[in-house]
Coordinates of C-alpha atoms in Angstrom, one line a residue:
M1 CA 137.8 91.9 86.7
I2 CA 135.6 90.1 84.0
A3 CA 133.2 93.3 83.1
R4 CA 135.5 95.6 80.9
G5 CA 133.1 98.4 81.7
G6 CA 129.8 100.2 83.4
Y7 CA 132.2 99.3 86.7
M8 CA 133.8 102.0 88.4
N9 CA 134.7 98.8 90.3
K10 CA 134.0 100.9 94.1
I11 CA 132.7 100.8 96.8
A12 CA 133.2 102.9 100.0
R13 CA 132.9 101.7 103.0
V14 CA 131.6 104.1 105.7
N15 CA 131.6 103.4 109.5
L16 CA 130.4 106.4 111.1
T17 CA 131.1 105.0 114.7
K18 CA 135.1 104.9 114.1
R19 CA 134.3 107.8 111.7
E20 CA 136.8 105.7 108.7
V21 CA 136.6 105.4 105.5
K22 CA 137.7 102.5 103.0
V23 CA 137.8 100.9 99.4
Q24 CA 137.2 97.5 98.9
E25 CA 136.9 96.8 94.9
L26 CA 134.3 95.1 93.2
T27 CA 134.4 91.2 93.1
E28 CA 133.1 89.2 90.5
E29 CA 130.8 87.4 92.1
L30 CA 128.8 91.1 92.4
V31 CA 129.6 91.5 89.1
L32 CA 128.7 88.2 87.7
N33 CA 125.9 87.3 89.8
Y34 CA 124.1 90.2 91.5
V35 CA 125.1 93.2 88.5
G36 CA 124.5 96.0 90.7
G37 CA 121.4 98.0 92.9
R38 CA 119.1 95.6 94.6
G39 CA 120.7 92.5 93.5
W40 CA 124.2 94.0 95.6
G41 CA 121.7 95.5 98.1
A42 CA 120.6 91.8 99.5
K43 CA 123.8 90.2 99.1
M44 CA 125.7 92.0 101.5
L45 CA 123.0 92.6 103.8
W46 CA 122.9 88.4 104.3
D47 CA 125.8 88.5 104.3
E48 CA 127.0 91.6 106.5
V49 CA 123.2 91.7 108.9
P50 CA 122.7 89.0 110.7
R51 CA 118.6 87.6 111.4
G52 CA 117.8 89.8 115.0
V53 CA 119.9 93.2 114.2
E54 CA 117.2 95.5 115.2
P55 CA 116.5 98.1 111.8
F56 CA 118.1 101.2 114.4
F57 CA 120.7 99.2 116.2
P58 CA 124.3 100.3 114.6
D59 CA 124.9 97.2 113.0
N60 CA 122.0 97.5 110.3
K61 CA 123.2 98.9 107.0
V62 CA 122.6 100.7 104.8
V63 CA 123.5 99.8 101.3
I64 CA 123.7 102.5 98.2
A65 CA 124.1 101.1 94.9
T66 CA 124.1 102.1 90.8
G67 CA 124.4 99.0 88.0
P68 CA 126.1 98.7 85.1
L69 CA 124.0 100.5 83.2
T70 CA 123.5 104.0 85.8
G71 CA 124.9 107.1 83.8
T72 CA 124.8 105.6 81.1
Y73 CA 124.3 107.3 77.1
F74 CA 120.7 106.0 77.8
T75 CA 117.5 106.3 78.5
G76 CA 115.6 107.0 82.9
T77 CA 119.7 105.7 83.6
G78 CA 119.5 108.0 87.3
K79 CA 118.5 105.6 89.0
T80 CA 120.0 104.3 92.9
T81 CA 118.8 101.8 94.5
L82 CA 119.1 102.4 98.7
C83 CA 118.6 98.5 100.7
S84 CA 118.6 97.6 104.7
K85 CA 116.9 96.2 106.5
S86 CA 112.9 97.5 107.0
P87 CA 111.6 99.7 110.5
M88 CA 108.5 98.4 109.5
T89 CA 108.0 94.8 108.4
G90 CA 111.7 94.3 110.9
A91 CA 112.4 92.5 107.8
Y92 CA 115.4 93.8 103.9
G93 CA 113.7 96.2 102.3
D94 CA 114.9 98.4 99.8
S95 CA 113.2 101.9 97.8
N96 CA 115.0 103.5 95.1
V97 CA 115.2 106.7 93.5
G98 CA 115.6 108.6 89.9
G99 CA 117.7 111.8 90.0
R100 CA 121.0 112.9 89.1
F101 CA 122.0 111.3 92.3
G102 CA 123.5 107.9 91.6
V103 CA 125.1 108.8 88.4
E104 CA 127.5 111.8 90.6
L105 CA 128.0 109.0 92.6
K106 CA 128.8 107.2 90.4
Q107 CA 131.5 109.5 88.0
A108 CA 132.2 110.5 91.8
G109 CA 134.1 107.1 91.5
F110 CA 132.5 104.6 93.0
D111 CA 129.9 102.2 91.9
A112 CA 128.5 102.2 95.8
L113 CA 128.3 102.9 99.7
I114 CA 128.2 100.9 102.7
I115 CA 126.9 102.8 105.4
E116 CA 127.6 101.3 108.9
G117 CA 128.0 102.2 112.3
K118 CA 126.3 105.0 114.1
S119 CA 127.0 108.9 115.0
D120 CA 127.5 110.9 117.9
K121 CA 126.0 113.6 116.1
P122 CA 123.8 115.2 113.7
V123 CA 127.3 114.0 110.1
Y124 CA 126.5 114.3 105.6
V125 CA 128.9 111.9 103.6
K126 CA 130.5 113.9 100.8
V127 CA 131.5 112.1 97.7
F128 CA 133.7 114.4 96.0
D129 CA 136.1 112.9 92.6
G130 CA 137.3 110.3 94.4
E131 CA 136.8 111.5 98.0
V132 CA 134.8 110.7 100.7
S133 CA 134.3 112.6 104.0
I134 CA 131.7 112.4 107.3
E135 CA 131.3 116.3 107.9
K136 CA 129.8 118.0 111.6
A137 CA 125.7 118.6 109.7
D138 CA 124.8 120.0 113.4
H139 CA 123.1 123.3 112.2
L140 CA 121.1 121.0 109.5
W141 CA 119.6 118.5 112.0
G142 CA 115.7 119.4 112.3
L143 CA 116.0 121.0 108.6
G144 CA 113.3 119.9 106.7
S145 CA 114.2 117.7 103.5
I146 CA 114.6 120.2 100.3
E147 CA 115.7 122.7 102.9
A148 CA 118.4 120.6 103.9
E149 CA 119.4 120.0 100.0
E150 CA 119.6 124.3 99.0
A151 CA 122.0 124.7 103.0
L152 CA 124.2 122.2 101.1
K153 CA 124.2 123.7 98.0
R154 CA 124.4 127.1 99.7
E155 CA 127.3 125.8 101.4
L156 CA 129.0 123.7 99.0
N157 CA 128.5 126.1 96.6
D158 CA 127.7 124.6 94.3
R159 CA 123.6 123.8 92.9
S160 CA 125.3 121.0 90.8
I161 CA 125.6 118.0 93.1
S162 CA 123.5 115.9 93.8
C163 CA 121.6 114.9 97.5
L164 CA 120.1 112.5 99.7
T165 CA 118.6 114.0 102.7
I166 CA 116.6 113.4 105.7
G167 CA 113.6 115.4 106.9
P168 CA 112.2 115.7 110.5
A169 CA 110.4 113.0 110.3
G170 CA 113.5 110.2 109.7
E171 CA 115.5 112.0 112.7
N172 CA 112.8 110.6 114.9
L173 CA 113.1 107.3 112.9
V174 CA 109.4 107.7 111.7
C175 CA 109.1 104.1 110.4
F176 CA 108.3 105.1 107.2
A177 CA 110.6 107.3 106.6
S178 CA 111.9 108.6 103.6
I179 CA 114.8 110.6 101.7
T180 CA 114.5 113.1 99.7
S181 CA 116.2 114.2 96.3
D182 CA 116.9 116.4 93.5
F183 CA 114.3 118.7 95.3
G184 CA 110.9 116.4 94.2
R185 CA 112.5 112.8 93.9
Q186 CA 112.2 109.6 96.5
A187 CA 113.0 106.6 98.5
G188 CA 110.3 106.8 100.0
R189 CA 109.9 102.7 100.8
T190 CA 110.5 100.6 103.6
G191 CA 111.3 103.9 105.9
I192 CA 115.6 103.3 104.9
G193 CA 114.8 107.3 105.6
A194 CA 114.8 107.1 109.8
V195 CA 117.3 103.9 109.8
L196 CA 119.7 107.2 108.5
G197 CA 118.2 109.4 111.1
S198 CA 119.0 106.1 113.7
K199 CA 122.9 107.1 112.4
K200 CA 122.3 110.4 112.4
V201 CA 123.2 110.9 109.0
K202 CA 121.6 114.0 107.9
A203 CA 122.4 114.1 103.9
V204 CA 124.7 112.8 101.4
V205 CA 126.5 114.3 99.0
A206 CA 128.0 113.6 96.4
S207 CA 129.1 115.5 92.4
G208 CA 131.7 113.9 89.9
S209 CA 133.1 114.5 87.1
M210 CA 135.3 111.6 86.8
D211 CA 134.4 109.4 83.0
I212 CA 132.0 106.5 82.7
P213 CA 133.9 103.2 81.0
I214 CA 132.3 102.2 78.3
Y215 CA 133.2 99.0 76.5
D216 CA 131.9 99.8 73.4
V217 CA 131.1 103.0 72.5
E218 CA 129.6 103.1 69.6
S219 CA 127.7 100.6 69.9
M220 CA 126.0 102.4 73.6
I221 CA 125.5 105.1 71.3
E222 CA 123.5 103.1 68.5
V223 CA 121.0 101.5 71.0
A224 CA 120.9 104.2 73.0
R225 CA 119.6 107.0 69.4
E226 CA 117.2 103.9 68.5
A227 CA 115.5 103.9 72.1
Y228 CA 115.5 107.6 72.1
E229 CA 114.4 107.1 68.6
Y230 CA 112.0 104.5 69.1
C231 CA 110.2 106.8 72.5
F232 CA 110.2 110.1 70.6
K233 CA 107.6 108.8 67.5
N234 CA 105.0 107.0 70.6
E235 CA 102.5 108.4 70.5
G236 CA 102.3 107.9 74.4
Q237 CA 105.5 109.8 74.5
K238 CA 103.4 113.3 74.3
A239 CA 100.1 112.2 76.5
W240 CA 103.5 111.1 79.4
I241 CA 104.9 113.7 79.4
R242 CA 101.4 115.4 80.2
Q243 CA 100.2 113.6 82.5
G244 CA 102.7 111.4 83.9
T245 CA 101.3 108.7 86.2
M246 CA 98.8 111.4 87.7
Q247 CA 96.6 110.3 83.8
L248 CA 96.1 107.0 86.2
I249 CA 93.2 107.9 88.8
L250 CA 90.6 108.9 86.5
W251 CA 92.2 105.1 85.0
S252 CA 91.6 103.7 87.9
N253 CA 88.6 104.7 89.8
E254 CA 86.2 103.1 86.5
N255 CA 88.3 100.4 86.4
S256 CA 87.1 99.9 90.3
A257 CA 90.8 99.7 91.4
L258 CA 91.0 103.4 93.2
P259 CA 91.3 103.9 96.8
T260 CA 89.0 105.0 98.8
R261 CA 88.1 106.2 103.4
N262 CA 91.7 103.4 104.1
M263 CA 90.5 101.5 100.6
S264 CA 86.7 100.3 102.2
E265 CA 85.7 101.4 98.1
A266 CA 87.7 101.0 95.2
V267 CA 85.4 104.5 93.8
Y268 CA 85.9 107.9 94.0
E269 CA 82.8 110.3 93.9
K270 CA 85.7 113.1 93.1
A271 CA 88.0 111.5 91.0
E272 CA 87.8 114.1 88.6
M273 CA 89.0 116.9 91.8
I274 CA 92.2 115.4 92.1
S275 CA 92.8 113.9 88.5
G276 CA 95.9 114.1 86.2
D277 CA 93.7 116.7 84.0
A278 CA 92.9 118.8 87.3
M279 CA 96.1 118.7 87.7
E280 CA 96.7 120.0 84.3
S281 CA 94.9 122.9 84.1
R282 CA 94.1 124.7 87.8
V283 CA 98.5 124.0 89.7
K284 CA 100.6 122.3 86.7
I285 CA 103.3 124.8 85.4
G286 CA 106.1 122.8 84.2
N287 CA 108.1 119.2 84.1
H288 CA 111.3 117.8 84.6
G289 CA 113.1 115.5 83.6
C290 CA 115.8 112.6 85.9
F291 CA 118.7 112.1 83.8
C292 CA 118.7 111.2 79.7
C293 CA 115.1 111.4 80.9
A294 CA 113.2 110.3 76.8
M295 CA 109.6 110.6 78.3
P296 CA 109.8 113.4 82.1
C297 CA 107.1 112.4 83.7
G298 CA 108.3 114.8 86.6
Q299 CA 105.1 117.3 87.0
I300 CA 105.6 120.8 88.4
S301 CA 102.8 121.9 90.8
R302 CA 101.7 125.9 92.6
V303 CA 99.1 126.2 93.8
K304 CA 97.7 129.5 92.7
E305 CA 94.7 130.8 94.6
G306 CA 93.2 130.2 98.3
K307 CA 94.6 129.6 101.4
F308 CA 97.2 127.1 99.4
A309 CA 98.5 129.8 97.5
G310 CA 102.1 129.3 96.3
T311 CA 102.6 126.7 97.7
V312 CA 105.5 123.7 95.0
V313 CA 106.2 120.5 94.2
E314 CA 107.7 118.1 92.0
G315 CA 104.8 116.4 91.2
P316 CA 101.7 115.0 92.0
E317 CA 102.2 111.8 90.6
Y318 CA 99.3 109.0 90.8
E319 CA 100.9 107.1 94.0
T320 CA 100.3 110.3 96.4
A321 CA 97.4 111.4 95.0
A322 CA 96.0 108.0 95.3
M323 CA 97.0 107.6 98.6
I324 CA 97.0 111.3 100.4
G325 CA 94.0 111.4 98.1
S326 CA 91.0 109.8 97.7
N327 CA 92.5 107.0 99.6
C328 CA 92.3 110.2 102.9
A329 CA 88.7 111.8 101.1
L330 CA 90.5 114.5 99.9
N331 CA 87.9 117.8 98.2
S332 CA 91.1 119.0 95.2
I333 CA 94.2 119.1 93.3
E334 CA 95.3 121.6 95.1
E335 CA 95.0 119.6 98.8
V336 CA 96.6 116.8 97.8
V337 CA 99.5 119.4 96.7
K338 CA 99.6 120.8 100.0
L339 CA 100.0 117.2 102.2
N340 CA 101.9 116.5 99.1
R341 CA 105.0 119.2 99.6
L342 CA 104.4 119.2 103.8
C343 CA 105.2 115.5 103.8
D344 CA 108.2 116.2 101.0
E345 CA 109.7 118.8 103.1
L346 CA 108.5 116.8 106.2
G347 CA 110.0 113.3 104.7
L348 CA 107.1 111.2 105.0
D349 CA 106.9 108.5 102.2
T350 CA 103.1 109.3 100.8
I351 CA 101.8 106.4 100.5
S352 CA 102.8 104.6 103.7
T353 CA 101.7 108.4 105.4
G354 CA 98.7 108.1 102.8
G355 CA 97.7 104.9 104.5
V356 CA 97.9 105.5 107.8
V357 CA 96.5 108.9 108.7
A358 CA 93.2 107.5 106.4
F359 CA 93.9 103.6 108.8
A360 CA 93.9 106.2 111.8
I361 CA 91.0 108.0 110.5
E362 CA 88.4 105.0 110.1
C363 CA 89.4 103.7 113.2
K364 CA 88.3 106.8 114.9
R365 CA 84.8 107.0 113.0
K366 CA 84.9 103.0 115.2
G367 CA 84.7 104.0 118.3
L368 CA 88.9 102.2 118.3
L369 CA 91.6 105.3 119.0
K370 CA 91.3 107.8 120.8
G371 CA 93.0 111.4 120.2
I372 CA 91.7 111.3 116.6
E373 CA 90.2 114.4 115.7
A374 CA 91.5 115.1 111.3
D375 CA 88.3 113.2 109.1
F376 CA 87.9 112.1 105.7
G377 CA 88.5 114.6 103.6
D378 CA 89.3 117.7 106.9
V379 CA 92.6 118.7 104.8
D380 CA 94.1 120.7 108.0
G381 CA 93.3 118.3 110.5
I382 CA 95.2 115.8 108.0
A383 CA 98.2 118.0 108.1
K384 CA 98.2 118.4 111.7
L385 CA 97.8 114.8 111.5
V386 CA 101.2 114.0 109.6
E387 CA 102.8 116.9 111.0
D388 CA 102.2 115.4 114.0
I389 CA 102.9 112.4 113.6
A390 CA 106.4 113.3 111.9
Y391 CA 107.5 115.4 115.1
R392 CA 106.1 112.7 117.4
R393 CA 103.1 114.0 118.8
G394 CA 100.6 113.2 121.2
I395 CA 98.2 110.4 118.8
G396 CA 100.9 110.8 116.4
D397 CA 103.9 109.1 118.4
L398 CA 101.5 105.9 117.8
L399 CA 101.3 106.2 114.6
A400 CA 104.1 106.5 113.3
H401 CA 105.2 103.0 114.3
G402 CA 103.1 102.2 111.2
T403 CA 99.5 100.1 110.6
K404 CA 100.8 97.2 111.3
R405 CA 101.6 97.6 115.1
V406 CA 98.5 100.4 115.6
A407 CA 96.3 97.6 114.6
E408 CA 98.0 94.5 116.6
K409 CA 97.6 97.6 119.5
L410 CA 94.2 97.5 119.0
G411 CA 93.6 93.8 118.3
G412 CA 90.0 93.5 117.3
E413 CA 88.5 94.6 114.3
A414 CA 91.5 97.2 114.1
V415 CA 93.2 94.3 112.6
K416 CA 90.4 93.9 109.9
V417 CA 90.5 97.1 108.1
A418 CA 94.7 96.9 108.4
M419 CA 95.1 97.8 104.9
H420 CA 99.0 96.3 105.4
V421 CA 101.0 93.6 103.6
K422 CA 104.1 92.4 106.2
G423 CA 103.7 95.3 108.1
L424 CA 104.5 97.3 104.5
E425 CA 101.1 99.9 103.6
I426 CA 99.8 98.5 100.6
S427 CA 100.2 100.9 98.2
A428 CA 97.1 102.9 95.5
Y429 CA 95.6 99.3 93.3
E430 CA 92.8 98.9 95.4
S431 CA 92.9 94.6 94.8
R432 CA 89.2 92.9 96.2
A433 CA 88.3 92.4 92.0
A434 CA 91.9 91.9 91.0
P435 CA 93.6 88.4 92.4
A436 CA 96.3 89.0 90.4
M437 CA 97.4 92.3 91.9
A438 CA 96.1 90.7 95.1
L439 CA 98.5 87.6 95.2
A440 CA 101.8 90.6 93.9
Y441 CA 100.9 92.5 96.0
G442 CA 101.1 89.2 98.4
T443 CA 104.3 87.8 97.6
C444 CA 106.1 90.6 97.5
D445 CA 109.9 91.2 98.7
I446 CA 108.7 94.0 101.1
G447 CA 105.8 93.6 101.8
A448 CA 102.9 95.9 100.0
H449 CA 104.3 97.4 96.3
H450 CA 103.5 98.0 93.1
N451 CA 106.5 97.8 91.7
R452 CA 107.4 94.3 91.4
A453 CA 104.3 93.5 89.0
W454 CA 101.7 96.1 88.1
A455 CA 99.4 92.0 87.2
I456 CA 96.3 94.8 87.7
T457 CA 96.5 95.0 83.3
Y458 CA 96.9 91.2 83.8
D459 CA 93.8 91.3 85.4
I460 CA 91.6 93.7 83.4
K461 CA 93.3 91.2 80.4
V462 CA 92.2 88.0 81.1
G463 CA 89.1 88.8 83.9
R464 CA 88.9 90.7 86.6
T465 CA 86.5 88.0 88.6
L466 CA 89.4 84.3 87.3
Y467 CA 92.0 83.1 89.3
T468 CA 93.8 81.2 86.4
P469 CA 97.2 79.4 87.1
D470 CA 98.6 82.0 84.3
K471 CA 97.9 85.1 86.9
A472 CA 100.1 83.6 88.4
K473 CA 102.7 83.1 86.0
W474 CA 103.1 86.0 84.5
V475 CA 103.4 88.3 88.2
I476 CA 106.3 85.5 88.8
Y477 CA 107.0 86.9 85.2
L478 CA 107.0 90.6 85.8
Q479 CA 108.8 90.9 89.3
H480 CA 111.9 88.9 87.6
V481 CA 111.6 91.3 85.1
R482 CA 110.5 94.2 87.2
S483 CA 113.4 93.2 90.2
L484 CA 116.0 93.2 86.5
F485 CA 115.8 97.5 86.4
D486 CA 116.6 97.2 89.8
I487 CA 119.7 95.5 89.3
L488 CA 121.1 97.1 86.6
T489 CA 119.8 99.7 88.4
C490 CA 117.6 101.7 85.6
C491 CA 114.2 102.7 84.8
R492 CA 111.3 101.1 83.7
L493 CA 108.8 103.2 82.3
P494 CA 110.0 103.3 78.6
W495 CA 109.9 99.7 78.9
V496 CA 106.1 99.8 81.0
E497 CA 104.1 102.7 79.0
L498 CA 105.3 103.3 75.8
S499 CA 106.6 99.6 75.0
L500 CA 110.4 99.8 75.4
P501 CA 111.3 96.5 73.7
L502 CA 113.2 94.1 76.8
T503 CA 116.1 93.0 73.6
Y504 CA 117.1 97.1 74.4
Y505 CA 118.4 96.4 77.4
E506 CA 119.9 93.3 76.3
R507 CA 122.2 95.1 73.5
L508 CA 122.7 97.7 76.4
Y509 CA 124.7 95.9 78.9
R510 CA 126.7 93.8 76.5
A511 CA 127.8 97.7 74.6
V512 CA 128.1 98.9 78.1
T513 CA 130.3 96.3 80.2
G514 CA 132.0 93.8 77.4
I515 CA 129.8 90.3 79.1
D516 CA 127.9 89.0 76.7
R517 CA 124.8 88.1 78.4
K518 CA 120.8 86.6 76.6
F519 CA 118.1 88.4 79.1
D520 CA 116.9 85.0 80.3
D521 CA 120.6 85.1 81.8
L522 CA 119.7 88.5 83.6
L523 CA 116.3 87.3 84.7
M524 CA 118.1 84.3 85.9
V525 CA 120.3 87.1 88.4
A526 CA 116.7 88.9 89.3
E527 CA 115.0 85.4 89.7
R528 CA 118.3 84.4 92.2
V529 CA 117.9 88.0 93.9
Y530 CA 113.5 87.2 94.3
N531 CA 114.9 84.4 95.9
L532 CA 118.4 85.1 98.6
T533 CA 115.2 88.2 99.6
R534 CA 112.8 85.7 100.7
C535 CA 115.3 83.7 101.8
I536 CA 116.4 86.5 104.6
W537 CA 112.5 86.7 105.6
L538 CA 113.1 83.0 107.0
R539 CA 116.6 83.4 108.0
E540 CA 114.5 87.0 110.5
Y541 CA 111.3 85.7 110.6
P542 CA 111.9 81.3 110.8
H543 CA 108.5 80.9 111.6
M544 CA 107.1 82.4 108.8
D545 CA 104.9 81.0 106.5
R546 CA 101.5 80.8 103.6
S547 CA 99.5 83.2 105.8
W548 CA 102.6 86.2 105.1
D549 CA 101.7 85.7 101.6
Y550 CA 97.2 87.1 102.4
P551 CA 96.5 90.0 101.5
P552 CA 94.6 92.3 104.8
P553 CA 91.6 89.9 105.8
R554 CA 89.2 92.6 104.6
W555 CA 89.1 91.9 100.5
F556 CA 88.0 87.9 101.7
E557 CA 85.5 89.8 103.9
E558 CA 83.4 92.1 102.1
G559 CA 82.2 93.3 98.9
L560 CA 83.5 95.9 96.8
P561 CA 80.1 98.9 97.4
S562 CA 79.7 100.0 94.4
G563 CA 80.8 100.9 91.1
P564 CA 81.1 97.4 88.1
F565 CA 82.3 95.5 90.5
K566 CA 79.9 96.2 93.1
G567 CA 79.4 92.4 95.6
V568 CA 83.2 91.6 94.8
K569 CA 85.4 90.2 97.3
L570 CA 88.0 87.9 96.9
D571 CA 87.1 84.7 96.9
R572 CA 89.6 82.7 99.7
E573 CA 90.5 80.0 98.1
G574 CA 90.8 81.2 94.7
Y575 CA 93.7 83.1 96.1
G576 CA 94.8 79.6 97.4
R577 CA 95.0 77.9 94.6
L578 CA 97.1 80.2 93.0
L579 CA 99.3 81.5 95.7
D580 CA 100.1 76.4 95.2
E581 CA 100.2 77.6 91.8
Y582 CA 103.2 80.3 92.7
Y583 CA 104.9 78.2 95.2
R584 CA 105.1 75.4 92.3
L585 CA 106.4 78.4 90.2
R586 CA 108.7 79.0 91.7
G587 CA 110.4 75.7 93.1
W588 CA 109.0 76.7 96.7
D589 CA 107.5 74.9 99.4
R590 CA 103.2 75.4 100.0
N591 CA 104.6 77.2 102.9
G592 CA 106.1 78.9 100.4
R593 CA 110.0 78.7 101.8
P594 CA 112.2 77.3 98.7
T595 CA 114.1 74.3 98.1
K596 CA 116.9 73.4 98.9
S597 CA 117.3 72.7 95.2
K598 CA 116.0 75.7 94.3
L599 CA 118.2 77.6 95.6
R600 CA 121.4 75.4 94.6
S601 CA 120.2 75.2 90.9
L602 CA 120.7 79.4 91.9
D603 CA 124.6 79.2 93.2
L604 CA 122.4 79.9 96.6
G605 CA 123.5 77.5 98.6
F606 CA 126.1 79.1 100.9
V607 CA 122.3 80.1 102.0
V608 CA 120.8 76.3 102.3
E609 CA 123.5 75.5 105.1
E610 CA 123.4 79.1 106.8
L611 CA 119.7 78.7 107.3
E612 CA 120.2 75.2 108.2
K613 CA 122.6 76.2 110.8
L614 CA 119.7 78.6 112.3
G615 CA 117.3 76.2 112.6
V616 CA 115.1 76.5 108.8
D617 CA 113.4 73.1 107.9
L618 CA 113.9 73.9 104.4
S619 CA 113.5 70.5 102.1
E620 CA 114.8 68.9 99.3
G621 CA 113.0 69.9 96.0

């Protein structure tokens, strides 16, 4: 093994059908070409989950992966990545979660878990200091995500363990079911909670006491100390701890980017009532940070009075407050806290939930969908609808499939107001006046999610309504850098919010692993993984073309109704030029297919061979 540190060098393969666990060693290819986290997940899904395997089939797999930086002495190294074929899109999906789970998994002796097959009865997977077992979970089935975590800590008589749990939504195969960890951390996107539910896995529990090998401990400590000092001296750190991502509510509102009423608007008249200021003054009671964090952004909130008094949640975060707040036109931060806790307990992604509920309400208002009693601003009605989705009651059974499938069933006008890309609901940046952000959503490799490229700040910097080629170049750069954090498996926020120089991560990687690689070499790994995930989509959908990389019709057909960019909408011709430039820079053809020469240059020749055998047409390039 080339790496001398950073890895435990073991992967546990948990076969639920056979009820057996096998342990395998990391390969040199995984360490060098894919590094960790999302890189491993993409490679394993390519190798082991062929075309045609439905997300809820036993042959689908869930890869739970750490990376070389997970659990090391550096800010934000508590991340874990989960990958699977997504029930939202039918293709590649991933999500990541903070907290401590990945640290406990590595200290228990494993870099990753592969969960495959299907149990006939509820189980949980237990990973304790080198031992992996499949345990009965009949008594946990039906509990909420947070309830299940508490029950496991009592049962195992250890509050230091870390858990991944699903709620009723995952058990009932709601396509956008999430996974909860450490009370308030969520792996929310792409519905991997439902994949675990289909396998009858209620939870994964990890606890370990092993040392993580480090190649050069002194160098690691030196880099870490410098990074911590940088963060502590940064003026933005204190503001970040005070409100975390919630400070973005007013920022997005001022910049005509705050999703409002199913993204029919981008300015919310009650934004101050659900803002970071409202949270800080009315409901915040404390902070919570992930492992080794220098800028703990977790906000602990409790409703202090009114009918929701006593409701406690870790959060809300910006995406939640925007998607179930302004996008559903809630009236107060207390209402946001209520729905946030409800979604967490039921095990629902708040981004997709807010998108689906707002879409359903607009369809009801347009006379396109019956059976919806809730309306914008009706917190009780929305809460009931959310519960109906989680338990698949009445109209909730239809909505549990997500916006895209509901829109396809309804047809016509519903398709025009369905705010998704490739089946995944758009996260919380309305982008009619932000072409780079729209391109980032359109080309994201899991569907519409901001975490791959938060490009709206570049739109603001260079011109909100410009379609200049540099925007495509910037989106690609962000997609590589931000993906690299998921591959190394650590938090990107010190870089995003405090401008911690990226050179720290190059130095840390070298000190931890003993592998001498420049940052550009690591970026090439991110490019390799981004091309591989694109090819997973192509393998699943050989007819996929450039139309799949466009945001929803609403953004092209309806001008913003209010705010400083009133009347602005995306220009279809301008967006098409941006997409052409994006493809050119990536080395893809005009329909968004990587060329053979590009794939081979990234050591993905095996992808070319398989796609050609399946009849996928790739140009030489």
